[in-house]
Every structure is written in C-alpha cells, then in structure tokens.
Coordinates of C-alpha atoms in Angstrom, one line a residue:
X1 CA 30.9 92.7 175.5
X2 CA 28.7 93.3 178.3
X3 CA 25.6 95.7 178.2
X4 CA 25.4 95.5 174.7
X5 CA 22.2 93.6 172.5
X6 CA 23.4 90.5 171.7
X7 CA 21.5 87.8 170.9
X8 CA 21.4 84.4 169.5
X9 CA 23.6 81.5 171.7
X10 CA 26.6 81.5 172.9
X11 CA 29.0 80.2 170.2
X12 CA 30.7 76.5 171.0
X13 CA 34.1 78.0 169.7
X14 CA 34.4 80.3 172.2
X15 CA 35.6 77.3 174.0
X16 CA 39.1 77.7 171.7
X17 CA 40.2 80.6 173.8
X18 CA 41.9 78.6 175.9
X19 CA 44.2 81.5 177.1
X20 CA 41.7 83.6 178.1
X21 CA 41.3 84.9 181.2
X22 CA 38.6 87.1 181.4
X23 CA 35.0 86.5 179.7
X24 CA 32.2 88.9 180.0
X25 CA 28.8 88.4 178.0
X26 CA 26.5 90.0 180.8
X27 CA 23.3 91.9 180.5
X28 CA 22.5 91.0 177.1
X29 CA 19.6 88.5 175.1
X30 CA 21.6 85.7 175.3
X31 CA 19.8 82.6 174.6
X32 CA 20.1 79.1 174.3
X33 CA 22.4 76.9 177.1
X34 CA 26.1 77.6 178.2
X35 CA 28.4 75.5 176.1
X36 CA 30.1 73.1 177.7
X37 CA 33.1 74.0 175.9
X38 CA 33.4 76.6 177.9
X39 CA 35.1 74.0 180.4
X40 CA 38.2 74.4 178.1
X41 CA 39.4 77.7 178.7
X42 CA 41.5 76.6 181.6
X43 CA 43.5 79.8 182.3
X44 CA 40.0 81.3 182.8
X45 CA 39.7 83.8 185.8
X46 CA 36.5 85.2 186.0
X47 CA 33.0 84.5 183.6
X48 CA 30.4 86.7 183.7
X49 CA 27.0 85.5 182.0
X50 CA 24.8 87.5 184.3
X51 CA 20.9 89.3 183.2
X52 CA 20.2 86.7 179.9
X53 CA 17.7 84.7 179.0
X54 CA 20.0 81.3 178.9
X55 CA 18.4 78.6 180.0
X56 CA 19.1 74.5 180.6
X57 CA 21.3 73.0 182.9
X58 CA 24.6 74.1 184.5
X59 CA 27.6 72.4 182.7
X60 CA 29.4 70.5 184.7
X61 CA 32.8 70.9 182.7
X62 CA 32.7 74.2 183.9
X63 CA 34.1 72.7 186.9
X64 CA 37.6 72.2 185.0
X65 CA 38.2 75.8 184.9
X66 CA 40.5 75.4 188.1
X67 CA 41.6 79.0 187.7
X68 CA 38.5 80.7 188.1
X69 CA 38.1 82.7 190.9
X70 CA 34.5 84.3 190.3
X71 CA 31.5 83.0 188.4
X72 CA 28.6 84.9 188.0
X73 CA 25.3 83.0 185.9
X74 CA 22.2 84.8 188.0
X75 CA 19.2 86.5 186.4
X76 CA 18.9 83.5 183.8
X77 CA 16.1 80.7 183.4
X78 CA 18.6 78.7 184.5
X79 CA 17.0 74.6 185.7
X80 CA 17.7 71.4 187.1
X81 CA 20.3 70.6 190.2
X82 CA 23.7 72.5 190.8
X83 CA 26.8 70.2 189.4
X84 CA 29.0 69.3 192.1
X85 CA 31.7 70.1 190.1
X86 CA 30.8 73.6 189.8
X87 CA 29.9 74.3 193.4
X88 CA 32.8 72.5 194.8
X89 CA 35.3 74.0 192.5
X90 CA 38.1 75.5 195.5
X91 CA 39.4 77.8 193.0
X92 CA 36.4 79.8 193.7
X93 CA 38.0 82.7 196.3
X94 CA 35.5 85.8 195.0
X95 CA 32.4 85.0 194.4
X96 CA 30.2 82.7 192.7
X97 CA 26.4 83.5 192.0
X98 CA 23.4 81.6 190.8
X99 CA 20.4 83.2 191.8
X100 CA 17.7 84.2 190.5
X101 CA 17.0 81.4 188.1
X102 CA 15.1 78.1 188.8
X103 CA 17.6 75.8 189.9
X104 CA 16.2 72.5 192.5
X105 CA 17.5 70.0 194.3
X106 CA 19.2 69.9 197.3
X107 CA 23.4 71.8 197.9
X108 CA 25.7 69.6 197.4
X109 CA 28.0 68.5 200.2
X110 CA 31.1 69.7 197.7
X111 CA 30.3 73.2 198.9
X112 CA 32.2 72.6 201.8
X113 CA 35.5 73.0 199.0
X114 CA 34.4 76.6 198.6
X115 CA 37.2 77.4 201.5
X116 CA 38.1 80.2 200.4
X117 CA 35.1 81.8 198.8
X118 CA 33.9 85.5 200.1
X119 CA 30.3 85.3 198.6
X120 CA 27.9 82.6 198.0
X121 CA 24.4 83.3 196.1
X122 CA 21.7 81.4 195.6
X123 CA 18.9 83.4 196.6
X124 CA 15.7 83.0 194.6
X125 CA 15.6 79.2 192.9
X126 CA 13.5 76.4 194.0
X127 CA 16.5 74.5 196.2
X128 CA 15.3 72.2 199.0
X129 CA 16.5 69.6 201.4
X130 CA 18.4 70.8 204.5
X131 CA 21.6 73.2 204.2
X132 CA 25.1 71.2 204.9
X133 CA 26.7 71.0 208.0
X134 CA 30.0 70.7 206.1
X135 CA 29.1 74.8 204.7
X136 CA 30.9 76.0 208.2
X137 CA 34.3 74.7 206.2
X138 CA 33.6 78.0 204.1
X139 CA 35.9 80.0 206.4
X140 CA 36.2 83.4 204.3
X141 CA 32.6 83.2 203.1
X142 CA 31.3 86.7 204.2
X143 CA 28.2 87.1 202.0
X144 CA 25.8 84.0 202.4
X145 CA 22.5 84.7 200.3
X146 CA 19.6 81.4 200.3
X147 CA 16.4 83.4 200.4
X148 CA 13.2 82.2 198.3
X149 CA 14.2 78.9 198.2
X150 CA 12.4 76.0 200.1
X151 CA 15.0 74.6 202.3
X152 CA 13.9 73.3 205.4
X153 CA 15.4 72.1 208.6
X154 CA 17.1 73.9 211.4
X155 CA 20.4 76.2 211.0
X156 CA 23.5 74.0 211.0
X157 CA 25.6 75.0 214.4
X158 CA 28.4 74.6 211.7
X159 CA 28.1 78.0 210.5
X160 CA 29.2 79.8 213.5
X161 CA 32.7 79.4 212.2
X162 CA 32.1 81.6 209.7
X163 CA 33.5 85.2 209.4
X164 CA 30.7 88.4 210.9
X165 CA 28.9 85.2 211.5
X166 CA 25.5 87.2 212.3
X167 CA 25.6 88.3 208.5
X168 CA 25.6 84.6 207.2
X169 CA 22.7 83.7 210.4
X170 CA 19.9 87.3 208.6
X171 CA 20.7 85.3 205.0
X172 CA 19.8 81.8 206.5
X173 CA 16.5 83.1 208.5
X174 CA 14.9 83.3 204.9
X175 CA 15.0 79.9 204.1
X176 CA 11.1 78.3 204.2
X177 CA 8.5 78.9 201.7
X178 CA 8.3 82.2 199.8
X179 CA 4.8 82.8 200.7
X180 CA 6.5 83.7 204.5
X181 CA 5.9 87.7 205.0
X182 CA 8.7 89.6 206.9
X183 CA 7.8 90.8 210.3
X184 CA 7.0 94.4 210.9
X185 CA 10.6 96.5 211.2
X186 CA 11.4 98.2 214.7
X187 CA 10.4 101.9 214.6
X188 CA 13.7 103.8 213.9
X189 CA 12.6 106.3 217.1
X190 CA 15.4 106.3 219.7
X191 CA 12.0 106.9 222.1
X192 CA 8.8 106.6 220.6
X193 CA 7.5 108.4 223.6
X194 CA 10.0 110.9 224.0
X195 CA 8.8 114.5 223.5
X196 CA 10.6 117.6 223.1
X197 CA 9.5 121.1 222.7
X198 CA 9.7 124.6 220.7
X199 CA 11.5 125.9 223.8
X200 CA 13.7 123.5 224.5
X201 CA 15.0 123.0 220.5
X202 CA 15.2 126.9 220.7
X203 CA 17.8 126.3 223.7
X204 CA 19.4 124.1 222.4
X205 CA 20.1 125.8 219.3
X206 CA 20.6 129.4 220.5
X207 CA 17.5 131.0 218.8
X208 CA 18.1 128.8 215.5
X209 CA 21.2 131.3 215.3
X210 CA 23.6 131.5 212.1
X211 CA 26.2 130.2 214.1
X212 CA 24.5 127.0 214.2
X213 CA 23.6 126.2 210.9
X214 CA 24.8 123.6 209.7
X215 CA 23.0 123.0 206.4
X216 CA 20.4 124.5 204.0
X217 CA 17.7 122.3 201.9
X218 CA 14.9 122.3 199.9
X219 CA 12.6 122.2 202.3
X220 CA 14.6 123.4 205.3
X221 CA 17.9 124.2 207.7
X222 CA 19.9 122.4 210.1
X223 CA 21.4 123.1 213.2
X224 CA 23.4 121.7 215.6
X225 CA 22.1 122.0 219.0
X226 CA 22.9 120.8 222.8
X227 CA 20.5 119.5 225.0
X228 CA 20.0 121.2 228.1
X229 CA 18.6 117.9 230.4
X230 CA 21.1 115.7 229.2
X231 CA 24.0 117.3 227.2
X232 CA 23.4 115.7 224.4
X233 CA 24.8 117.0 221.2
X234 CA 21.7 117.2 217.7
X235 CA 21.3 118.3 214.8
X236 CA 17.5 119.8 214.1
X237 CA 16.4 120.1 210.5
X238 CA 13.6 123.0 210.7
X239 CA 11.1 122.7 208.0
X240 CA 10.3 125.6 206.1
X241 CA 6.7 126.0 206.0
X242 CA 6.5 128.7 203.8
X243 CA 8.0 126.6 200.9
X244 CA 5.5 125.1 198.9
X245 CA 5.5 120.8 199.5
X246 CA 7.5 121.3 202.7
X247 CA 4.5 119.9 204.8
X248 CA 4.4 116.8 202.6
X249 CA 7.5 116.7 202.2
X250 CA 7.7 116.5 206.7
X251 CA 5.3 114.2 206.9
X252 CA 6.9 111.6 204.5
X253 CA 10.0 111.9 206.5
X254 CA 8.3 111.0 209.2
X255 CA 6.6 107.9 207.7
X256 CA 9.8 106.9 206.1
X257 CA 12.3 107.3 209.3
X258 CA 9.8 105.6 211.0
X259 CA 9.7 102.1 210.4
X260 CA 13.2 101.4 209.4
X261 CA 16.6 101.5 210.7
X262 CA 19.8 100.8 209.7
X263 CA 23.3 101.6 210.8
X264 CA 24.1 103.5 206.9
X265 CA 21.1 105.7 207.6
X266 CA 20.9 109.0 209.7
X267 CA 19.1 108.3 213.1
X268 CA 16.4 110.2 214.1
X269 CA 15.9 110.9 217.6
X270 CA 12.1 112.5 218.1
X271 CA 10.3 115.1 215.8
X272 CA 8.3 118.6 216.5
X273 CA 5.2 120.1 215.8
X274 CA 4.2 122.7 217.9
X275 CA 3.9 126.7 217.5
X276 CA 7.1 129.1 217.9
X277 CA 6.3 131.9 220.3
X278 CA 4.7 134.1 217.4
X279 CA 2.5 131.7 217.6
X280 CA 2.8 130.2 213.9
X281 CA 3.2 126.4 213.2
X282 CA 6.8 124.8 213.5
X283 CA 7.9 121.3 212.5
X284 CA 11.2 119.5 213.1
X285 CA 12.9 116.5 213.2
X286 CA 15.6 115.7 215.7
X287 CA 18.7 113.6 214.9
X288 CA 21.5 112.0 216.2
X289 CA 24.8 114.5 215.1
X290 CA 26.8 113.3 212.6
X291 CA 30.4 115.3 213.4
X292 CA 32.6 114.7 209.7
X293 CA 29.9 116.6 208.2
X294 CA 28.7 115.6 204.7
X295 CA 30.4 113.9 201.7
X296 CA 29.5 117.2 199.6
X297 CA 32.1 119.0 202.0
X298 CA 34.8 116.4 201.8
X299 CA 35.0 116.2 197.7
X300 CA 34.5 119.6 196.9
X301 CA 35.7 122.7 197.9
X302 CA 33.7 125.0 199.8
X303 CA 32.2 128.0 198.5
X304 CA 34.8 130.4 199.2
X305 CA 37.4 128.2 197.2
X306 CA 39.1 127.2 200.7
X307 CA 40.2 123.7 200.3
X308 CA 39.5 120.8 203.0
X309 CA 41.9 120.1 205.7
X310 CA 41.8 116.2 205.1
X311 CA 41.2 114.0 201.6
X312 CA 39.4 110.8 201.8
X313 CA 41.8 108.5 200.2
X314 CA 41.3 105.4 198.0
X315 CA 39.9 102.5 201.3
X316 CA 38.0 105.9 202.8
X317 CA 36.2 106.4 199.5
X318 CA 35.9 102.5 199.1
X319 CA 34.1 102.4 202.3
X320 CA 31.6 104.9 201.7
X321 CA 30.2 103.7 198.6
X322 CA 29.8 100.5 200.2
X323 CA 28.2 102.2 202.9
X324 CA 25.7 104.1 200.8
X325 CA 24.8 100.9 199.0
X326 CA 24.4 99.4 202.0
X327 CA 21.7 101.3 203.0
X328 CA 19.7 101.5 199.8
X329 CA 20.0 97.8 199.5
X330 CA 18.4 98.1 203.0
X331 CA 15.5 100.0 201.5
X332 CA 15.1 98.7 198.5
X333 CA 15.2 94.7 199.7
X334 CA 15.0 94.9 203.6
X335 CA 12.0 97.1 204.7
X336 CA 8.3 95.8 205.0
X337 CA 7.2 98.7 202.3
X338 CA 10.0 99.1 199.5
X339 CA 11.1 102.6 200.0
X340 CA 12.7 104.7 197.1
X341 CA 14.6 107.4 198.3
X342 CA 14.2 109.9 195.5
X343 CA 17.1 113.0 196.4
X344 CA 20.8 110.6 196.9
X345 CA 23.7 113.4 196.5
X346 CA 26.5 113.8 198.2
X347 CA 25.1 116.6 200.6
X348 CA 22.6 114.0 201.4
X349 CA 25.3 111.3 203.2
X350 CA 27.0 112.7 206.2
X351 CA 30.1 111.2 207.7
X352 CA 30.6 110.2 211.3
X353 CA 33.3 110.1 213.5
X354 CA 35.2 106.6 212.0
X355 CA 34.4 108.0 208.5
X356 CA 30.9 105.7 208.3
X357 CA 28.5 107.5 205.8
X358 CA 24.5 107.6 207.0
X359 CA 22.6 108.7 204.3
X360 CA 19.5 111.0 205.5
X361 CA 17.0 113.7 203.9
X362 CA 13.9 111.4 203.5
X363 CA 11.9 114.4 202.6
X364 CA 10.7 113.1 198.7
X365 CA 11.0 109.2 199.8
X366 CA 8.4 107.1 198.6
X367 CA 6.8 103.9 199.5
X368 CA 6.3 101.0 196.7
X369 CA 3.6 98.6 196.4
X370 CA 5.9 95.6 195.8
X371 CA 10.0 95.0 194.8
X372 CA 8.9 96.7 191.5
X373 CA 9.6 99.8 189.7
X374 CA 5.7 101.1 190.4
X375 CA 4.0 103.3 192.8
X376 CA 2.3 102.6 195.2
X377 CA -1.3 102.1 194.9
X378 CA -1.9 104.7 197.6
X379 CA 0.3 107.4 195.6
X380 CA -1.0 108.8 192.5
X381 CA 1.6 109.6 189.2
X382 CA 0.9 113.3 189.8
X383 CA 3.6 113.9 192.9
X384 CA 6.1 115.4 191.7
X385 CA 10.0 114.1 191.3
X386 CA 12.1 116.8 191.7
X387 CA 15.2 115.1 192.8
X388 CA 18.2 117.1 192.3
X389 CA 20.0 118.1 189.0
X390 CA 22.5 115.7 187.7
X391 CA 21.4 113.1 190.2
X392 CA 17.5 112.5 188.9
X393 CA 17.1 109.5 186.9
X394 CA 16.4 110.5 183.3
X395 CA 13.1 108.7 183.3
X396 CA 11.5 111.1 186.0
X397 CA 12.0 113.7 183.8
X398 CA 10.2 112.4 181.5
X399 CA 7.1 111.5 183.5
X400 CA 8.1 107.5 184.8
X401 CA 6.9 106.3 187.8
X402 CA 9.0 106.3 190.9
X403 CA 11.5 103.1 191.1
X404 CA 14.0 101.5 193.0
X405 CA 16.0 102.0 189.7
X406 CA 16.0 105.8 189.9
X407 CA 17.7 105.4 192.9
X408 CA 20.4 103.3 191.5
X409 CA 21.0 106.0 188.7
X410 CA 21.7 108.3 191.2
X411 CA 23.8 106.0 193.2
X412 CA 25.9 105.5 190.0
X413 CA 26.7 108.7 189.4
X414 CA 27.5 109.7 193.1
X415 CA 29.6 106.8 192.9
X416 CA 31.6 108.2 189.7
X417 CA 31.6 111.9 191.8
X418 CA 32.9 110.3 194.7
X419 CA 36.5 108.6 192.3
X420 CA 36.5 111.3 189.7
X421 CA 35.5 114.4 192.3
X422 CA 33.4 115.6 189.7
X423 CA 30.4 117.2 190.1
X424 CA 27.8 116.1 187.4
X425 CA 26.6 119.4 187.0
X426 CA 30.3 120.9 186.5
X427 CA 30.8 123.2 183.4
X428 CA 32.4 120.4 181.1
X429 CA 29.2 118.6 181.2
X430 CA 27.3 120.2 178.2
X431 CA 26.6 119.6 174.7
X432 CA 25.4 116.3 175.3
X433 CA 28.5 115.2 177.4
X434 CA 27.6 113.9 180.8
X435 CA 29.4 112.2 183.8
X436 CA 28.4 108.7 183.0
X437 CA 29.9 109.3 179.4
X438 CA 33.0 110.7 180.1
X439 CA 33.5 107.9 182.7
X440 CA 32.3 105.5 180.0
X441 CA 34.8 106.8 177.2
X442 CA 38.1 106.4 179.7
X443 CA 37.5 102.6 180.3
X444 CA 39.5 101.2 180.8
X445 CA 42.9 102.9 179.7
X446 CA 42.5 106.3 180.4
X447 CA 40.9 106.0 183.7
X448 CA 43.8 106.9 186.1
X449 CA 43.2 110.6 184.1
X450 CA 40.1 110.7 185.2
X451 CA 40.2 110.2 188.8
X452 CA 40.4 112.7 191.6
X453 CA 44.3 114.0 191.3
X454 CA 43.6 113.3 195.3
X455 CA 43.5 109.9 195.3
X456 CA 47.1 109.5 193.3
X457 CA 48.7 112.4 195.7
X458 CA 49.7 109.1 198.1
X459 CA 51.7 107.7 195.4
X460 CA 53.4 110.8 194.7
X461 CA 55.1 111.7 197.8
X462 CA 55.7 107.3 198.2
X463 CA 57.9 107.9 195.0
X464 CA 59.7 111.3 196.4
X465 CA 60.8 108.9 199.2
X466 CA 64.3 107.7 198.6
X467 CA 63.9 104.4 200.0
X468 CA 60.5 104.1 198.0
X469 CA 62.3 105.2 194.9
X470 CA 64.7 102.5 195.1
X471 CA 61.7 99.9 195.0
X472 CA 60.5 100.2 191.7
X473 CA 58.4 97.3 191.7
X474 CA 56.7 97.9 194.8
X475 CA 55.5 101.3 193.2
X476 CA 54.4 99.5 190.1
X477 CA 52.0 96.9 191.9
X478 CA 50.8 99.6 193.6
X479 CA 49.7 101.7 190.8
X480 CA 48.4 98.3 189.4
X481 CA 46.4 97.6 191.9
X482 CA 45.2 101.1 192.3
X483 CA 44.3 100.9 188.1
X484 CA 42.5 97.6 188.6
X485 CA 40.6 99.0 191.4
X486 CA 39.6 102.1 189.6
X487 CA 38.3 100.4 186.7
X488 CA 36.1 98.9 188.4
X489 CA 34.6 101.0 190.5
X490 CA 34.3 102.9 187.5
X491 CA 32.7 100.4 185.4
X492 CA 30.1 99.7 188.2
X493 CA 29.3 103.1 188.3
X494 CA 28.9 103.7 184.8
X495 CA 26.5 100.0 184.5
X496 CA 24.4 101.8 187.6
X497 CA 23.5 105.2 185.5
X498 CA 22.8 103.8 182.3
X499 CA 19.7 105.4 180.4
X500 CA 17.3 102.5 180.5
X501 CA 16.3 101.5 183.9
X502 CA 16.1 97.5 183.1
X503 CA 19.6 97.9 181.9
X504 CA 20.6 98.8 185.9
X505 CA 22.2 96.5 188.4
X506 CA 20.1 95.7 192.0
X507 CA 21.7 97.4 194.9
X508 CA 21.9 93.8 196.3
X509 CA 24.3 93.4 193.4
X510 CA 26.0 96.7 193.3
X511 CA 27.0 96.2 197.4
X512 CA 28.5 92.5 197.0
X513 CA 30.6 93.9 193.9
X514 CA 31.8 97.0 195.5
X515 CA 32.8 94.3 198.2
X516 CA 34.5 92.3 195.8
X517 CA 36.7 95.1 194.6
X518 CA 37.4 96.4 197.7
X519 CA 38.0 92.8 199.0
X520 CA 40.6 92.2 195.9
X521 CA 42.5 95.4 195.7
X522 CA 43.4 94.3 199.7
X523 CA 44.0 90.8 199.1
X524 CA 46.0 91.3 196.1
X525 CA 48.6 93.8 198.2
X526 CA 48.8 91.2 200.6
X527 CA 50.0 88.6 198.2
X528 CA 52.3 91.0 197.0
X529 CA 53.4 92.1 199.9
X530 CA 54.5 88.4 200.7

C-alpha cells in the first residue's frame, strides 16, 4: 500500500493483524496519530509509515513489537519526546528512523539496547541535551544521523567503539544550532597550482591518436595518456569547441570539480586552456585513470556484439549502486552549493581497479540556491536540460526547473538497468511501456524473469555441481535470498523514477536502503549458513 493516495487515519483495527509481519503505508496523506494498537501485531517485522502527514506523539506500545527489526516513521509532523520503549527496543537489528519530524527532548539512555542496530536516524527534530555515553554499546550501528537538532556538549569518547567509527564522528559534527553554516569544501584539485600544457597532453596521448580513445561525449573525447615527468597514467577529456555549449559546458565542469570531492566521484587532476600548434583554442581536463572502464561497457555488449570477458555479479552490482548513491547523496546534501548533476548513465560511472564506481562528466551540472528543487538565482530557466534519453527526468522535458529530484529519476532507472541489464531506450520500450513500468508490473513475483540472466548464471552451474545438487536446501535459501534481494532493489528503483518528483525518495534515503538490502541479503546467508 505504499505510494498510493490514501488519506484519512490510520484505522485502530489494523491492530487485529496480529500475524502480520510486514506493514507498509509509506508516501501517502496519512493523517491523524499512529494507533497504539499497532503495539499488537507482535509477529511484526518491519513498519513503514514514512513521507505522511501523521502527527502527535510516538506510541509507546509500539515498543511490544519485539519482532521488529526496522521501523521507519520520518517525513511526518511527528512531536513530543522519543518513548523509551521504542528507542530501546533490542529487536531493532536494521534500521530505525525518525527524522525529519519535530520530535524534543533529550535521547534516552535505552538507546544503548539498540546492540545490534545498523542505522540510527534522527536528523532534523528539535532534540537537545547531550548524546549518551552508553550509545558506544551500539556495536553494529554503521549509519549514525543527529544533524539539525540542538544537542550540545562534547562527543562522547564512547563512540569510538563503533564500527567505520569516522562515519558515526562526520554525523555527530552537526549537532549545535541549525543556523551553523558548513565550512567551505577542499578544492577537488590534486594541485591547484599544477600546470600542464598543449605539448605535454599531446605527448602524453600520442597526437590525441585513435588508439587512445577511450570515450566519445557530447561535448568531447577521452584519452588515456602517460606522463612523460612522472609516468603517470590519465585520462584527458578534450572539449570539442566546435559543438555548440561545449564552452559552457567546460567551464561548469570546472566550477563543479572544483569545490568538491569525494571518493564515488572521478578525480580531476589539473585542466587546459591553451592554443594547439594551429594555433586555435583547446580546453581539457585531466583526470585520475580509472582502468575497469565504465559501467556502460560492463552491462552491455559492445558495439560489435562481442560479449564482455567478466559479469558483475549480484555483491559487485550491489556495491556500485551504493556507490553511485553515495556520491549524489554527497552532492545533493554534503557540498556548500547543492549540485545537481543533470547527465547520470551508465557511461557516465567508470569502475576502478577494486570494482569502486566514480561517477564523472560534470559538463550540464548545476548549482542550487538551497536543498530545494530550484535554480539558482544566478541561473536563468532558459539553459537548456538535455540530459540523456531514457535517463532525463520527465519534468525537464516539459520545461521544470533543475532539481535534486531529476537526479534521483535517473538514478532509479540506472539502478533498474544495472539488475535487469536493460537499456531504457531498448526496442521493447515503446507504446507507452517504459523501464520503470515493466519493473513496476513484475513486483514482486515475476521479478527473478526480469533480472539480468547474468546474475542467475552463479546458481546454475552451483546446481550442475553434484555435491551442490545433493543440497537442495542450500540452493533453495539461496535463491530466496537472491529473490528477496531483488525485490528490493527493484522496488527502490521503481519508488526513485516515479513521474512526480515529490513522490521520489532523498538520496540520503535511497543509500541507507540500498545498505540495508545489501546488509540483509549477507546477514541472512550467514544465519543460514550456521
């Protein structure tokens, strides 16, 4: 029942369905208060009342629901203090997310039951007081989120138990009044100062020979290059000048690589802008090489129907979206200036030596005004969007402004390319019939036909193995697992490229859920395993 337009309350009854494990009401128009009936459905396993308008207190009773494992109530008008009960329910081992409503008080000390929770949200409330000493007990907790709050006091030394504990120490740095600006981000320049010629990038790169190109854009080619001073291996996207947009299209590269970084996004080395020896302009920018190439070469075949030498399988592909959501969560939450990135496709995120994807081609990037869907004031509605085919968000076509949400469109549907190696522009998709809706129509039975044939290819030769054969069971978890995992990856890419824009997740959302369901399929094979 989620995405849908319900509204009204949430009916008291529901709390008769005591054998139910699974409720889902999110992203509807919910609202009224959470029963507290809900309490009684004790077999319950996750609750989802996410993106309402529900308001009042947290009950309590939902603290008897000692089987639930992940609790979602953020995006409400939710108010008053967090029940112990709820927040020190141990059951909780996925997640458990209340922000963005406008909870207060101060975190209970029953947090410090949450032993075995991965993800703890309570980003954007009005909490205060100073955060518990007894959190560090949260051993597994991996995702901590307390931004735009007003808690006060000094980080407890506690938490450097945690796991990736430096994750847990960026969430905490956010905790004073909301009124605090960021500091300015590091320039993403390897050498600010560094300067490199038309003569030496011509060097490098053989006379910009066919041999090595690499890729071909919009605006320009890529080569890979060697450094004569120091050996070091590039790649040099030349700009073509002669394309109409391509100096604009430079120049907000060069604004946009400049003042961020992150380790999902390409790194940029130095740029060019000089004359070639006819003596006509040239621009470049120079970036770290990324040797796997890009995602575009590792779902599809290649041009002359040759097929790849490796697949990515089920983890690999896991990884990667989490991974590309990574980095627009970076953009999109993390930078000074909200940056939309405008072209995501799979040609666009390259692939480096452990399989890491960077995501790169800044070229039609834009800089927001605020954590809004709106342009900058700077900008005027008149630039044009082009975006890629089958990737674009449908409102750009129709004249919206430029939005964090169009890039989330286009993240959903790379996500649903990336598990059903279908391009969105393939032949099938006609008459009405896109990716997003023939993803939508297989949930959740059908999705295993729907997937790359790839990604079930492991299975296959497991069951050819005698000794495999013999383990029936074994096989059959496995294929669970794989089926659970699917479906949700699927059904998170499918909420991402919705038609309306408000009906969209955040990528600060979209990464912790790919986490979860990457996070689950492994800890579920584990059990099993035992």
């Amino acid at each position: 029942m989620v995405s849908n337009f319900f509204t009204g309350s949430i009916p008291s009854s529901m709390g008769k369905l005591q054998n139910s494990q699974y409720l889902s009401l999110a992203r509807n128009r919910l609202s009224g208060q959470i029963p507290s009936s809900l309490g009684n459905i004790s077999q319950l396993n996750r609750l989802y009342l996410r993106e309402n308008n529900l308001h009042g207190s947290i009950p309590s009773s939902l603290g008897d629901c000692r089987s639930l494992q992940l609790m979602d109530l953020s995006f409400n008008n939710l108010s008053g203090t967090i029940p112990k009960e709820v927040i020190g329910l141990s059951s909780l081992s996925i997640f458990l997310k209340l922000g963005s409503n406008s909870l207060t008080g101060s975190l209970p000390l029953e947090v410090s039951n949450l032993k075995n929770i991965g993800g703890l949200q309570l980003s954007d409330n009005k909490l205060s007081g100073e955060i518990p000493g007894a959190m560090g007990n949260c051993e597994s907790l991996e995702f901590l989120e307390l931004q735009n709050n007003f808690f006060q006091g000094t980080i407890p030394p506690a938490l450097s138990n945690l796991k990736v504990f430096l994750s847990c120490l960026i969430a905490t740095l956010c905790w004073m009044r909301k009124s605090r600006k960021k500091s300015s981000p590091k320039s993403t320049l390897e050498d600010p100062h560094m300067k490199i010629s038309y003569a030496e990038l011509h060097k490098a790169t053989d006379g910009f020979s066919s041999g090595k190109l690499i890729g071909v854009g919009s605006y320009g080619s890529v080569y890979k290059g060697i450094l004569d001073h120091n050996g070091r291996v590039i790649a040099v996207k030349v700009i073509n000048l002669q394309q109409k947009g391509a100096s604009k299209s430079f120049l907000a590269e060069c604004e946009a690589l400049r003042n961020i970084r992150h380790r999902n996004l390409v790194k940029i080395i130095t740029s060019c802008s000089s004359l070639d020896y006819k003596g006509n302009d040239f621009k470049a920018l120079v970036f770290e090489f990324v040797p796997n190439g890009s995602l575009e070469k590792w779902l599809h075949l290649k041009s002359d129907g040759q097929h790849q030498v490796r697949n990515l399988s089920l983890i690999q592909r896991l990884n990667i979206a989490i991974d590309v959501a990574s980095a627009l969560d970076y953009l999109h939450h993390d930078c000074q200036t909200p940056i939309a990135h405008c072209d995501l496709k799979p040609s666009n995120v390259l692939l480096d030596e452990s399989m890491s994807a960077h995501v790169g081609d800044f070229g039609l990037a834009r800089f927001l005004s605020e954590r809004t869907t709106h342009f900058s004031k700077n900008e005027t509605s008149s630039v044009a969007i082009k975006g890629s085919i089958g990737y674009v968000a449908p409102e750009y076509g129709l004249g919206g402004d430029v939005s964090t949400c169009g890039d989330v469109y286009s993240y959903g549907i790379l996500l649903l390319e990336i598990f059903t190696g279908r391009r969105p522009t393939g032949d099938m998709f006609k008459d009405g019939l896109s990716l997003h809706e023939f993803a939508k129509m297989a949930l959740p039975d059908r999705v295993l036909e729907i997937v790359d044939p790839r990604l079930l290819e492991e299975e296959v030769e497991e069951a050819n193995d005698s000794q495999a054969f013999n383990n029936l069971q074994r096989r059959e978890d496995k294929r669970r697992r794989m089926w659970d995992c699917l479906v949700s990856v699927i059904r998170t890419g499918v909420a991402c490229s919705v038609e309306s824009p408000k009906e969209r997740m955040q990528m600060r959302d979209v990464v912790m859920e790919m986490h979860v369901i990457k996070d689950t399929f492994l800890q579920a094979g584990v059990h099993r395993e035992r």
